[in-house]
Amino acid sequence: MAEAAPRGEQFELYRTYDESMGTWLQVGFLRTLLDASVATPSSSEELRFRRNLRDQARYTLWEVDQNIAHLDSRIAEERRSHPLQLVRALRASLVNVRMTIIRLAAEP
């Protein structure tokens, strides 16, 4: 979408993409930890994975909150821009993922 956008919108789209990729990489890493904690056969290993999962979830929650705040500022600045639909969709996805991360971050 960034390549097809008018030249004046390309920079902001690429910037939003770059900022969001870091957040989604953290979400992916969190998912990998969750899968590993579920698959571990040892209860001592499971406890270690769950602690790592909780800590990663707390960091990922911070990343998601930062990204949502950035998208909120973009939405406030660009009320009539065409890529705004994409920014809103990205924000909605992050809000949905955030609810799951909150539960993982609260694990003991």
mmCIF file of N, CA, C and O in Angstrom:
data_model
loop_
_atom_site.group_PDB
_atom_site.id
_atom_site.type_symbol
_atom_site.label_atom_id
_atom_site.label_comp_id
_atom_site.label_asym_id
_atom_site.label_seq_id
_atom_site.Cartn_x
_atom_site.Cartn_y
_atom_site.Cartn_z
ATOM 1 N N MET A 1 0.824 -1.191 0.000
ATOM 2 C CA MET A 1 0.000 0.000 0.000
ATOM 3 C C MET A 1 0.869 1.256 0.000
ATOM 4 O O MET A 1 0.515 2.241 -0.627
ATOM 5 N N ALA A 2 1.994 1.205 0.714
ATOM 6 C CA ALA A 2 2.862 2.379 0.781
ATOM 7 C C ALA A 2 3.434 2.719 -0.597
ATOM 8 O O ALA A 2 3.514 3.884 -0.963
ATOM 9 N N GLU A 3 3.820 1.686 -1.355
ATOM 10 C CA GLU A 3 4.381 1.932 -2.681
ATOM 11 C C GLU A 3 3.348 2.514 -3.636
ATOM 12 O O GLU A 3 3.677 3.308 -4.506
ATOM 13 N N ALA A 4 2.089 2.139 -3.483
ATOM 14 C CA ALA A 4 1.037 2.608 -4.380
ATOM 15 C C ALA A 4 0.467 3.962 -3.964
ATOM 16 O O ALA A 4 -0.254 4.591 -4.737
ATOM 17 N N ALA A 5 0.791 4.416 -2.765
ATOM 18 C CA ALA A 5 0.243 5.677 -2.254
ATOM 19 C C ALA A 5 0.887 6.865 -2.968
ATOM 20 O O ALA A 5 1.991 6.763 -3.499
ATOM 21 N N PRO A 6 0.176 7.992 -2.965
ATOM 22 C CA PRO A 6 0.785 9.208 -3.514
ATOM 23 C C PRO A 6 2.074 9.536 -2.760
ATOM 24 O O PRO A 6 2.214 9.224 -1.580
ATOM 25 N N ARG A 7 2.992 10.141 -3.457
ATOM 26 C CA ARG A 7 4.327 10.410 -2.902
ATOM 27 C C ARG A 7 4.264 11.100 -1.538
ATOM 28 O O ARG A 7 5.045 10.796 -0.647
ATOM 29 N N GLY A 8 3.348 11.999 -1.330
ATOM 30 C CA GLY A 8 3.242 12.724 -0.069
ATOM 31 C C GLY A 8 2.804 11.865 1.103
ATOM 32 O O GLY A 8 3.038 12.222 2.256
ATOM 33 N N GLU A 9 2.181 10.718 0.828
ATOM 34 C CA GLU A 9 1.706 9.837 1.907
ATOM 35 C C GLU A 9 2.650 8.671 2.172
ATOM 36 O O GLU A 9 2.534 8.003 3.200
ATOM 37 N N GLN A 10 3.572 8.426 1.278
ATOM 38 C CA GLN A 10 4.434 7.252 1.392
ATOM 39 C C GLN A 10 5.270 7.254 2.669
ATOM 40 O O GLN A 10 5.363 6.231 3.350
ATOM 41 N N PHE A 11 5.867 8.381 2.996
ATOM 42 C CA PHE A 11 6.743 8.424 4.164
ATOM 43 C C PHE A 11 5.990 8.033 5.435
ATOM 44 O O PHE A 11 6.470 7.208 6.218
ATOM 45 N N GLU A 12 4.826 8.600 5.641
ATOM 46 C CA GLU A 12 4.050 8.293 6.844
ATOM 47 C C GLU A 12 3.621 6.829 6.884
ATOM 48 O O GLU A 12 3.611 6.203 7.943
ATOM 49 N N LEU A 13 3.264 6.278 5.735
ATOM 50 C CA LEU A 13 2.887 4.864 5.695
ATOM 51 C C LEU A 13 4.069 3.963 6.020
ATOM 52 O O LEU A 13 3.930 2.998 6.776
ATOM 53 N N TYR A 14 5.226 4.276 5.473
ATOM 54 C CA TYR A 14 6.418 3.481 5.790
ATOM 55 C C TYR A 14 6.794 3.624 7.263
ATOM 56 O O TYR A 14 7.186 2.661 7.912
ATOM 57 N N ARG A 15 6.675 4.824 7.789
ATOM 58 C CA ARG A 15 6.995 5.048 9.200
ATOM 59 C C ARG A 15 6.044 4.261 10.101
ATOM 60 O O ARG A 15 6.470 3.609 11.057
ATOM 61 N N THR A 16 4.762 4.289 9.782
ATOM 62 C CA THR A 16 3.786 3.532 10.555
ATOM 63 C C THR A 16 4.080 2.039 10.465
ATOM 64 O O THR A 16 4.024 1.323 11.461
ATOM 65 N N TYR A 17 4.416 1.576 9.281
ATOM 66 C CA TYR A 17 4.770 0.163 9.091
ATOM 67 C C TYR A 17 5.978 -0.210 9.953
ATOM 68 O O TYR A 17 5.957 -1.214 10.667
ATOM 69 N N ASP A 18 7.032 0.600 9.896
ATOM 70 C CA ASP A 18 8.239 0.306 10.669
ATOM 71 C C ASP A 18 7.955 0.267 12.168
ATOM 72 O O ASP A 18 8.408 -0.631 12.875
ATOM 73 N N GLU A 19 7.209 1.244 12.655
ATOM 74 C CA GLU A 19 6.901 1.291 14.086
ATOM 75 C C GLU A 19 6.021 0.118 14.502
ATOM 76 O O GLU A 19 6.193 -0.440 15.580
ATOM 77 N N SER A 20 5.116 -0.270 13.661
ATOM 78 C CA SER A 20 4.212 -1.373 13.985
ATOM 79 C C SER A 20 4.907 -2.725 13.907
ATOM 80 O O SER A 20 4.574 -3.637 14.665
ATOM 81 N N MET A 21 5.869 -2.876 13.021
ATOM 82 C CA MET A 21 6.561 -4.166 12.884
ATOM 83 C C MET A 21 7.262 -4.564 14.176
ATOM 84 O O MET A 21 7.238 -5.731 14.561
ATOM 85 N N GLY A 22 7.875 -3.611 14.844
ATOM 86 C CA GLY A 22 8.527 -3.919 16.116
ATOM 87 C C GLY A 22 7.535 -4.458 17.129
ATOM 88 O O GLY A 22 7.811 -5.431 17.842
ATOM 89 N N THR A 23 6.381 -3.862 17.164
ATOM 90 C CA THR A 23 5.335 -4.303 18.091
ATOM 91 C C THR A 23 4.858 -5.700 17.721
ATOM 92 O O THR A 23 4.743 -6.578 18.580
ATOM 93 N N TRP A 24 4.597 -5.932 16.442
ATOM 94 C CA TRP A 24 4.097 -7.244 16.027
ATOM 95 C C TRP A 24 5.159 -8.330 16.185
ATOM 96 O O TRP A 24 4.822 -9.494 16.436
ATOM 97 N N LEU A 25 6.434 -7.976 16.083
ATOM 98 C CA LEU A 25 7.489 -8.956 16.356
ATOM 99 C C LEU A 25 7.459 -9.371 17.832
ATOM 100 O O LEU A 25 7.641 -10.547 18.158
ATOM 101 N N GLN A 26 7.215 -8.423 18.720
ATOM 102 C CA GLN A 26 7.099 -8.744 20.142
ATOM 103 C C GLN A 26 5.884 -9.635 20.402
ATOM 104 O O GLN A 26 5.930 -10.571 21.210
ATOM 105 N N VAL A 27 4.785 -9.352 19.722
ATOM 106 C CA VAL A 27 3.583 -10.190 19.852
ATOM 107 C C VAL A 27 3.889 -11.603 19.362
ATOM 108 O O VAL A 27 3.498 -12.596 19.989
ATOM 109 N N GLY A 28 4.610 -11.728 18.261
ATOM 110 C CA GLY A 28 4.982 -13.040 17.740
ATOM 111 C C GLY A 28 5.883 -13.804 18.699
ATOM 112 O O GLY A 28 5.714 -15.015 18.899
ATOM 113 N N PHE A 29 6.823 -13.106 19.303
ATOM 114 C CA PHE A 29 7.703 -13.744 20.268
ATOM 115 C C PHE A 29 6.899 -14.210 21.484
ATOM 116 O O PHE A 29 7.121 -15.297 22.015
ATOM 117 N N LEU A 30 5.940 -13.411 21.909
ATOM 118 C CA LEU A 30 5.069 -13.789 23.020
ATOM 119 C C LEU A 30 4.296 -15.058 22.680
ATOM 120 O O LEU A 30 4.174 -15.972 23.498
ATOM 121 N N ARG A 31 3.813 -15.147 21.458
ATOM 122 C CA ARG A 31 3.086 -16.341 21.016
ATOM 123 C C ARG A 31 3.996 -17.572 21.033
ATOM 124 O O ARG A 31 3.583 -18.668 21.426
ATOM 125 N N THR A 32 5.233 -17.408 20.626
ATOM 126 C CA THR A 32 6.199 -18.510 20.652
ATOM 127 C C THR A 32 6.426 -18.995 22.085
ATOM 128 O O THR A 32 6.456 -20.200 22.345
ATOM 129 N N LEU A 33 6.560 -18.056 23.024
ATOM 130 C CA LEU A 33 6.721 -18.432 24.431
ATOM 131 C C LEU A 33 5.487 -19.140 24.969
ATOM 132 O O LEU A 33 5.600 -20.100 25.730
ATOM 133 N N LEU A 34 4.312 -18.677 24.572
ATOM 134 C CA LEU A 34 3.073 -19.319 25.005
ATOM 135 C C LEU A 34 3.016 -20.753 24.493
ATOM 136 O O LEU A 34 2.713 -21.678 25.267
ATOM 137 N N ASP A 35 3.310 -20.948 23.230
ATOM 138 C CA ASP A 35 3.312 -22.299 22.658
ATOM 139 C C ASP A 35 4.320 -23.199 23.375
ATOM 140 O O ASP A 35 4.033 -24.364 23.667
ATOM 141 N N ALA A 36 5.499 -22.658 23.670
ATOM 142 C CA ALA A 36 6.531 -23.451 24.350
ATOM 143 C C ALA A 36 6.105 -23.809 25.773
ATOM 144 O O ALA A 36 6.343 -24.928 26.231
ATOM 145 N N SER A 37 5.453 -22.891 26.452
ATOM 146 C CA SER A 37 5.033 -23.180 27.828
ATOM 147 C C SER A 37 3.931 -24.228 27.863
ATOM 148 O O SER A 37 3.878 -25.051 28.773
ATOM 149 N N VAL A 38 3.076 -24.228 26.863
ATOM 150 C CA VAL A 38 2.004 -25.225 26.788
ATOM 151 C C VAL A 38 2.580 -26.604 26.440
ATOM 152 O O VAL A 38 2.116 -27.622 26.954
ATOM 153 N N ALA A 39 3.601 -26.637 25.612
ATOM 154 C CA ALA A 39 4.139 -27.905 25.119
ATOM 155 C C ALA A 39 5.160 -28.557 26.047
ATOM 156 O O ALA A 39 5.501 -29.719 25.855
ATOM 157 N N THR A 40 5.623 -27.849 27.053
ATOM 158 C CA THR A 40 6.678 -28.420 27.901
ATOM 159 C C THR A 40 6.138 -29.554 28.780
ATOM 160 O O THR A 40 5.071 -29.442 29.364
ATOM 161 N N PRO A 41 6.872 -30.666 28.839
ATOM 162 C CA PRO A 41 6.403 -31.808 29.617
ATOM 163 C C PRO A 41 6.736 -31.704 31.112
ATOM 164 O O PRO A 41 6.098 -32.329 31.942
ATOM 165 N N SER A 42 7.696 -30.899 31.460
ATOM 166 C CA SER A 42 8.181 -30.821 32.839
ATOM 167 C C SER A 42 7.507 -29.673 33.584
ATOM 168 O O SER A 42 7.404 -28.552 33.067
ATOM 169 N N SER A 43 7.072 -29.917 34.805
ATOM 170 C CA SER A 43 6.413 -28.857 35.573
ATOM 171 C C SER A 43 7.397 -27.768 35.971
ATOM 172 O O SER A 43 7.029 -26.588 36.037
ATOM 173 N N SER A 44 8.660 -28.114 36.229
ATOM 174 C CA SER A 44 9.652 -27.084 36.562
ATOM 175 C C SER A 44 9.957 -26.214 35.338
ATOM 176 O O SER A 44 10.116 -24.998 35.455
ATOM 177 N N GLU A 45 10.040 -26.845 34.191
ATOM 178 C CA GLU A 45 10.243 -26.089 32.953
ATOM 179 C C GLU A 45 9.031 -25.212 32.656
ATOM 180 O O GLU A 45 9.167 -24.082 32.203
ATOM 181 N N GLU A 46 7.850 -25.741 32.906
ATOM 182 C CA GLU A 46 6.629 -24.967 32.666
ATOM 183 C C GLU A 46 6.621 -23.708 33.525
ATOM 184 O O GLU A 46 6.260 -22.635 33.047
ATOM 185 N N LEU A 47 7.027 -23.821 34.769
ATOM 186 C CA LEU A 47 7.072 -22.667 35.663
ATOM 187 C C LEU A 47 8.037 -21.610 35.127
ATOM 188 O O LEU A 47 7.727 -20.416 35.117
ATOM 189 N N ARG A 48 9.183 -22.040 34.657
ATOM 190 C CA ARG A 48 10.163 -21.106 34.081
ATOM 191 C C ARG A 48 9.598 -20.436 32.832
ATOM 192 O O ARG A 48 9.697 -19.222 32.671
ATOM 193 N N PHE A 49 8.974 -21.231 31.960
ATOM 194 C CA PHE A 49 8.364 -20.658 30.756
ATOM 195 C C PHE A 49 7.268 -19.664 31.107
ATOM 196 O O PHE A 49 7.136 -18.622 30.487
ATOM 197 N N ARG A 50 6.475 -19.980 32.095
ATOM 198 C CA ARG A 50 5.380 -19.084 32.483
ATOM 199 C C ARG A 50 5.902 -17.769 33.054
ATOM 200 O O ARG A 50 5.325 -16.718 32.804
ATOM 201 N N ARG A 51 6.994 -17.826 33.808
ATOM 202 C CA ARG A 51 7.594 -16.575 34.305
ATOM 203 C C ARG A 51 8.116 -15.738 33.133
ATOM 204 O O ARG A 51 7.903 -14.527 33.084
ATOM 205 N N ASN A 52 8.796 -16.400 32.208
ATOM 206 C CA ASN A 52 9.283 -15.690 31.021
ATOM 207 C C ASN A 52 8.123 -15.132 30.208
ATOM 208 O O ASN A 52 8.200 -14.018 29.679
ATOM 209 N N LEU A 53 7.072 -15.916 30.103
ATOM 210 C CA LEU A 53 5.883 -15.491 29.375
ATOM 211 C C LEU A 53 5.277 -14.249 30.014
ATOM 212 O O LEU A 53 4.941 -13.288 29.330
ATOM 213 N N ARG A 54 5.147 -14.262 31.334
ATOM 214 C CA ARG A 54 4.590 -13.105 32.046
ATOM 215 C C ARG A 54 5.444 -11.858 31.815
ATOM 216 O O ARG A 54 4.932 -10.790 31.499
ATOM 217 N N ASP A 55 6.771 -12.004 31.945
ATOM 218 C CA ASP A 55 7.659 -10.858 31.759
ATOM 219 C C ASP A 55 7.604 -10.333 30.330
ATOM 220 O O ASP A 55 7.561 -9.118 30.101
ATOM 221 N N GLN A 56 7.603 -11.249 29.360
ATOM 222 C CA GLN A 56 7.497 -10.829 27.961
ATOM 223 C C GLN A 56 6.149 -10.172 27.698
ATOM 224 O O GLN A 56 6.067 -9.203 26.955
ATOM 225 N N ALA A 57 5.095 -10.683 28.301
ATOM 226 C CA ALA A 57 3.760 -10.092 28.122
ATOM 227 C C ALA A 57 3.734 -8.662 28.655
ATOM 228 O O ALA A 57 3.131 -7.773 28.033
ATOM 229 N N ARG A 58 4.382 -8.422 29.766
ATOM 230 C CA ARG A 58 4.416 -7.061 30.328
ATOM 231 C C ARG A 58 5.157 -6.112 29.401
ATOM 232 O O ARG A 58 4.735 -4.976 29.192
ATOM 233 N N TYR A 59 6.272 -6.572 28.853
ATOM 234 C CA TYR A 59 6.997 -5.735 27.903
ATOM 235 C C TYR A 59 6.182 -5.524 26.623
ATOM 236 O O TYR A 59 6.087 -4.404 26.113
ATOM 237 N N THR A 60 5.594 -6.585 26.132
ATOM 238 C CA THR A 60 4.788 -6.489 24.909
ATOM 239 C C THR A 60 3.597 -5.567 25.116
ATOM 240 O O THR A 60 3.240 -4.796 24.218
ATOM 241 N N LEU A 61 2.993 -5.609 26.286
ATOM 242 C CA LEU A 61 1.882 -4.709 26.593
ATOM 243 C C LEU A 61 2.346 -3.263 26.498
ATOM 244 O O LEU A 61 1.650 -2.415 25.935
ATOM 245 N N TRP A 62 3.532 -2.982 27.014
ATOM 246 C CA TRP A 62 4.081 -1.629 26.918
ATOM 247 C C TRP A 62 4.264 -1.243 25.448
ATOM 248 O O TRP A 62 3.901 -0.138 25.048
ATOM 249 N N GLU A 63 4.834 -2.153 24.654
ATOM 250 C CA GLU A 63 5.032 -1.906 23.216
ATOM 251 C C GLU A 63 3.697 -1.619 22.518
ATOM 252 O O GLU A 63 3.591 -0.700 21.718
ATOM 253 N N VAL A 64 2.689 -2.448 22.819
ATOM 254 C CA VAL A 64 1.373 -2.275 22.196
ATOM 255 C C VAL A 64 0.781 -0.929 22.596
ATOM 256 O O VAL A 64 0.249 -0.195 21.750
ATOM 257 N N ASP A 65 0.874 -0.580 23.861
ATOM 258 C CA ASP A 65 0.342 0.709 24.318
ATOM 259 C C ASP A 65 1.034 1.887 23.630
ATOM 260 O O ASP A 65 0.380 2.868 23.251
ATOM 261 N N GLN A 66 2.346 1.779 23.453
ATOM 262 C CA GLN A 66 3.086 2.829 22.749
ATOM 263 C C GLN A 66 2.621 2.948 21.301
ATOM 264 O O GLN A 66 2.433 4.048 20.785
ATOM 265 N N ASN A 67 2.431 1.818 20.658
ATOM 266 C CA ASN A 67 1.999 1.821 19.264
ATOM 267 C C ASN A 67 0.586 2.371 19.124
ATOM 268 O O ASN A 67 0.299 3.150 18.206
ATOM 269 N N ILE A 68 -0.303 1.995 20.033
ATOM 270 C CA ILE A 68 -1.672 2.513 20.007
ATOM 271 C C ILE A 68 -1.664 4.031 20.193
ATOM 272 O O ILE A 68 -2.371 4.758 19.486
ATOM 273 N N ALA A 69 -0.841 4.520 21.116
ATOM 274 C CA ALA A 69 -0.752 5.967 21.347
ATOM 275 C C ALA A 69 -0.273 6.692 20.093
ATOM 276 O O ALA A 69 -0.802 7.750 19.733
ATOM 277 N N HIS A 70 0.703 6.100 19.416
ATOM 278 C CA HIS A 70 1.192 6.707 18.173
ATOM 279 C C HIS A 70 0.089 6.722 17.111
ATOM 280 O O HIS A 70 -0.112 7.731 16.430
ATOM 281 N N LEU A 71 -0.619 5.619 16.985
ATOM 282 C CA LEU A 71 -1.708 5.562 15.995
ATOM 283 C C LEU A 71 -2.817 6.537 16.347
ATOM 284 O O LEU A 71 -3.403 7.160 15.449
ATOM 285 N N ASP A 72 -3.111 6.692 17.626
ATOM 286 C CA ASP A 72 -4.113 7.672 18.046
ATOM 287 C C ASP A 72 -3.719 9.086 17.623
ATOM 288 O O ASP A 72 -4.560 9.860 17.164
ATOM 289 N N SER A 73 -2.443 9.404 17.759
ATOM 290 C CA SER A 73 -1.998 10.739 17.342
ATOM 291 C C SER A 73 -2.081 10.902 15.826
ATOM 292 O O SER A 73 -2.427 11.972 15.333
ATOM 293 N N ARG A 74 -1.782 9.832 15.086
ATOM 294 C CA ARG A 74 -1.933 9.888 13.629
ATOM 295 C C ARG A 74 -3.384 10.110 13.240
ATOM 296 O O ARG A 74 -3.691 10.881 12.335
ATOM 297 N N ILE A 75 -4.291 9.409 13.920
ATOM 298 C CA ILE A 75 -5.719 9.550 13.616
ATOM 299 C C ILE A 75 -6.174 10.972 13.903
ATOM 300 O O ILE A 75 -6.916 11.567 13.119
ATOM 301 N N ALA A 76 -5.722 11.542 15.006
ATOM 302 C CA ALA A 76 -6.103 12.911 15.362
ATOM 303 C C ALA A 76 -5.570 13.934 14.360
ATOM 304 O O ALA A 76 -6.243 14.914 14.044
ATOM 305 N N GLU A 77 -4.371 13.689 13.829
ATOM 306 C CA GLU A 77 -3.753 14.617 12.887
ATOM 307 C C GLU A 77 -4.338 14.532 11.489
ATOM 308 O O GLU A 77 -4.439 15.532 10.796
ATOM 309 N N GLU A 78 -4.699 13.341 11.037
ATOM 310 C CA GLU A 78 -5.062 13.126 9.636
ATOM 311 C C GLU A 78 -6.498 12.652 9.491
ATOM 312 O O GLU A 78 -6.751 11.533 9.075
ATOM 313 N N ARG A 79 -7.419 13.477 9.813
ATOM 314 C CA ARG A 79 -8.828 13.080 9.816
ATOM 315 C C ARG A 79 -9.371 12.693 8.442
ATOM 316 O O ARG A 79 -10.297 11.917 8.343
ATOM 317 N N ARG A 80 -8.817 13.233 7.363
ATOM 318 C CA ARG A 80 -9.395 12.976 6.044
ATOM 319 C C ARG A 80 -8.486 12.197 5.110
ATOM 320 O O ARG A 80 -8.787 12.030 3.941
ATOM 321 N N SER A 81 -7.405 11.700 5.588
ATOM 322 C CA SER A 81 -6.446 11.003 4.734
ATOM 323 C C SER A 81 -6.943 9.600 4.377
ATOM 324 O O SER A 81 -7.518 8.903 5.206
ATOM 325 N N HIS A 82 -6.696 9.165 3.159
ATOM 326 C CA HIS A 82 -7.092 7.823 2.709
ATOM 327 C C HIS A 82 -6.455 6.709 3.530
ATOM 328 O O HIS A 82 -7.130 5.768 3.913
ATOM 329 N N PRO A 83 -5.150 6.788 3.845
ATOM 330 C CA PRO A 83 -4.540 5.705 4.629
ATOM 331 C C PRO A 83 -5.064 5.636 6.061
ATOM 332 O O PRO A 83 -4.749 4.714 6.794
ATOM 333 N N LEU A 84 -5.881 6.591 6.447
ATOM 334 C CA LEU A 84 -6.428 6.604 7.797
ATOM 335 C C LEU A 84 -7.229 5.336 8.092
ATOM 336 O O LEU A 84 -7.217 4.835 9.220
ATOM 337 N N GLN A 85 -7.889 4.784 7.089
ATOM 338 C CA GLN A 85 -8.627 3.529 7.283
ATOM 339 C C GLN A 85 -7.678 2.410 7.700
ATOM 340 O O GLN A 85 -7.992 1.604 8.568
ATOM 341 N N LEU A 86 -6.515 2.361 7.099
ATOM 342 C CA LEU A 86 -5.511 1.370 7.439
ATOM 343 C C LEU A 86 -5.021 1.576 8.873
ATOM 344 O O LEU A 86 -4.881 0.617 9.634
ATOM 345 N N VAL A 87 -4.782 2.812 9.246
ATOM 346 C CA VAL A 87 -4.323 3.125 10.601
ATOM 347 C C VAL A 87 -5.386 2.712 11.619
ATOM 348 O O VAL A 87 -5.070 2.126 12.659
ATOM 349 N N ARG A 88 -6.637 2.986 11.317
ATOM 350 C CA ARG A 88 -7.717 2.591 12.238
ATOM 351 C C ARG A 88 -7.824 1.068 12.354
ATOM 352 O O ARG A 88 -8.056 0.537 13.433
ATOM 353 N N ALA A 89 -7.664 0.369 11.253
ATOM 354 C CA ALA A 89 -7.727 -1.098 11.280
ATOM 355 C C ALA A 89 -6.557 -1.665 12.081
ATOM 356 O O ALA A 89 -6.727 -2.603 12.871
ATOM 357 N N LEU A 90 -5.391 -1.106 11.906
ATOM 358 C CA LEU A 90 -4.216 -1.533 12.663
ATOM 359 C C LEU A 90 -4.440 -1.299 14.155
ATOM 360 O O LEU A 90 -4.163 -2.159 14.984
ATOM 361 N N ARG A 91 -4.984 -0.145 14.494
ATOM 362 C CA ARG A 91 -5.265 0.185 15.897
ATOM 363 C C ARG A 91 -6.270 -0.802 16.490
ATOM 364 O O ARG A 91 -6.099 -1.294 17.604
ATOM 365 N N ALA A 92 -7.322 -1.106 15.747
ATOM 366 C CA ALA A 92 -8.341 -2.047 16.236
ATOM 367 C C ALA A 92 -7.729 -3.428 16.489
ATOM 368 O O ALA A 92 -8.049 -4.077 17.493
ATOM 369 N N SER A 93 -6.836 -3.862 15.619
ATOM 370 C CA SER A 93 -6.169 -5.151 15.814
ATOM 371 C C SER A 93 -5.323 -5.136 17.083
ATOM 372 O O SER A 93 -5.331 -6.091 17.860
ATOM 373 N N LEU A 94 -4.611 -4.053 17.294
ATOM 374 C CA LEU A 94 -3.779 -3.942 18.488
ATOM 375 C C LEU A 94 -4.621 -3.941 19.762
ATOM 376 O O LEU A 94 -4.247 -4.558 20.762
ATOM 377 N N VAL A 95 -5.750 -3.258 19.728
ATOM 378 C CA VAL A 95 -6.627 -3.229 20.908
ATOM 379 C C VAL A 95 -7.130 -4.636 21.226
ATOM 380 O O VAL A 95 -7.169 -5.044 22.387
ATOM 381 N N ASN A 96 -7.478 -5.403 20.204
ATOM 382 C CA ASN A 96 -7.934 -6.778 20.430
ATOM 383 C C ASN A 96 -6.825 -7.658 21.003
ATOM 384 O O ASN A 96 -7.055 -8.430 21.933
ATOM 385 N N VAL A 97 -5.637 -7.546 20.449
ATOM 386 C CA VAL A 97 -4.505 -8.331 20.937
ATOM 387 C C VAL A 97 -4.155 -7.917 22.366
ATOM 388 O O VAL A 97 -3.794 -8.739 23.199
ATOM 389 N N ARG A 98 -4.302 -6.631 22.645
ATOM 390 C CA ARG A 98 -3.977 -6.102 23.976
ATOM 391 C C ARG A 98 -4.764 -6.810 25.074
ATOM 392 O O ARG A 98 -4.228 -7.075 26.151
ATOM 393 N N MET A 99 -6.005 -7.133 24.821
ATOM 394 C CA MET A 99 -6.829 -7.802 25.834
ATOM 395 C C MET A 99 -6.242 -9.164 26.215
ATOM 396 O O MET A 99 -6.245 -9.532 27.387
ATOM 397 N N THR A 100 -5.735 -9.891 25.268
ATOM 398 C CA THR A 100 -5.108 -11.185 25.549
ATOM 399 C C THR A 100 -3.797 -10.993 26.304
ATOM 400 O O THR A 100 -3.506 -11.713 27.261
ATOM 401 N N ILE A 101 -3.026 -10.013 25.887
ATOM 402 C CA ILE A 101 -1.735 -9.766 26.532
ATOM 403 C C ILE A 101 -1.930 -9.385 27.994
ATOM 404 O O ILE A 101 -1.148 -9.802 28.857
ATOM 405 N N ILE A 102 -2.967 -8.634 28.295
ATOM 406 C CA ILE A 102 -3.238 -8.255 29.688
ATOM 407 C C ILE A 102 -3.401 -9.504 30.545
ATOM 408 O O ILE A 102 -2.867 -9.581 31.658
ATOM 409 N N ARG A 103 -4.122 -10.481 30.043
ATOM 410 C CA ARG A 103 -4.311 -11.734 30.813
ATOM 411 C C ARG A 103 -2.988 -12.474 30.994
ATOM 412 O O ARG A 103 -2.714 -13.016 32.065
ATOM 413 N N LEU A 104 -2.154 -12.490 29.973
ATOM 414 C CA LEU A 104 -0.858 -13.172 30.094
ATOM 415 C C LEU A 104 0.079 -12.425 31.044
ATOM 416 O O LEU A 104 0.849 -13.045 31.777
ATOM 417 N N ALA A 105 -0.004 -11.110 31.046
ATOM 418 C CA ALA A 105 0.857 -10.308 31.918
ATOM 419 C C ALA A 105 0.478 -10.469 33.386
ATOM 420 O O ALA A 105 1.313 -10.273 34.271
ATOM 421 N N ALA A 106 -0.759 -10.861 33.655
ATOM 422 C CA ALA A 106 -1.223 -11.003 35.034
ATOM 423 C C ALA A 106 -0.947 -12.381 35.615
ATOM 424 O O ALA A 106 -1.132 -12.594 36.802
ATOM 425 N N GLU A 107 -0.487 -13.320 34.775
ATOM 426 C CA GLU A 107 -0.203 -14.675 35.266
ATOM 427 C C GLU A 107 0.798 -14.627 36.412
ATOM 428 O O GLU A 107 1.746 -13.865 36.347
ATOM 429 N N PRO A 108 0.593 -15.443 37.438
ATOM 430 C CA PRO A 108 1.542 -15.432 38.572
ATOM 431 C C PRO A 108 2.897 -16.007 38.218
ATOM 432 O O PRO A 108 3.099 -16.685 37.291
#
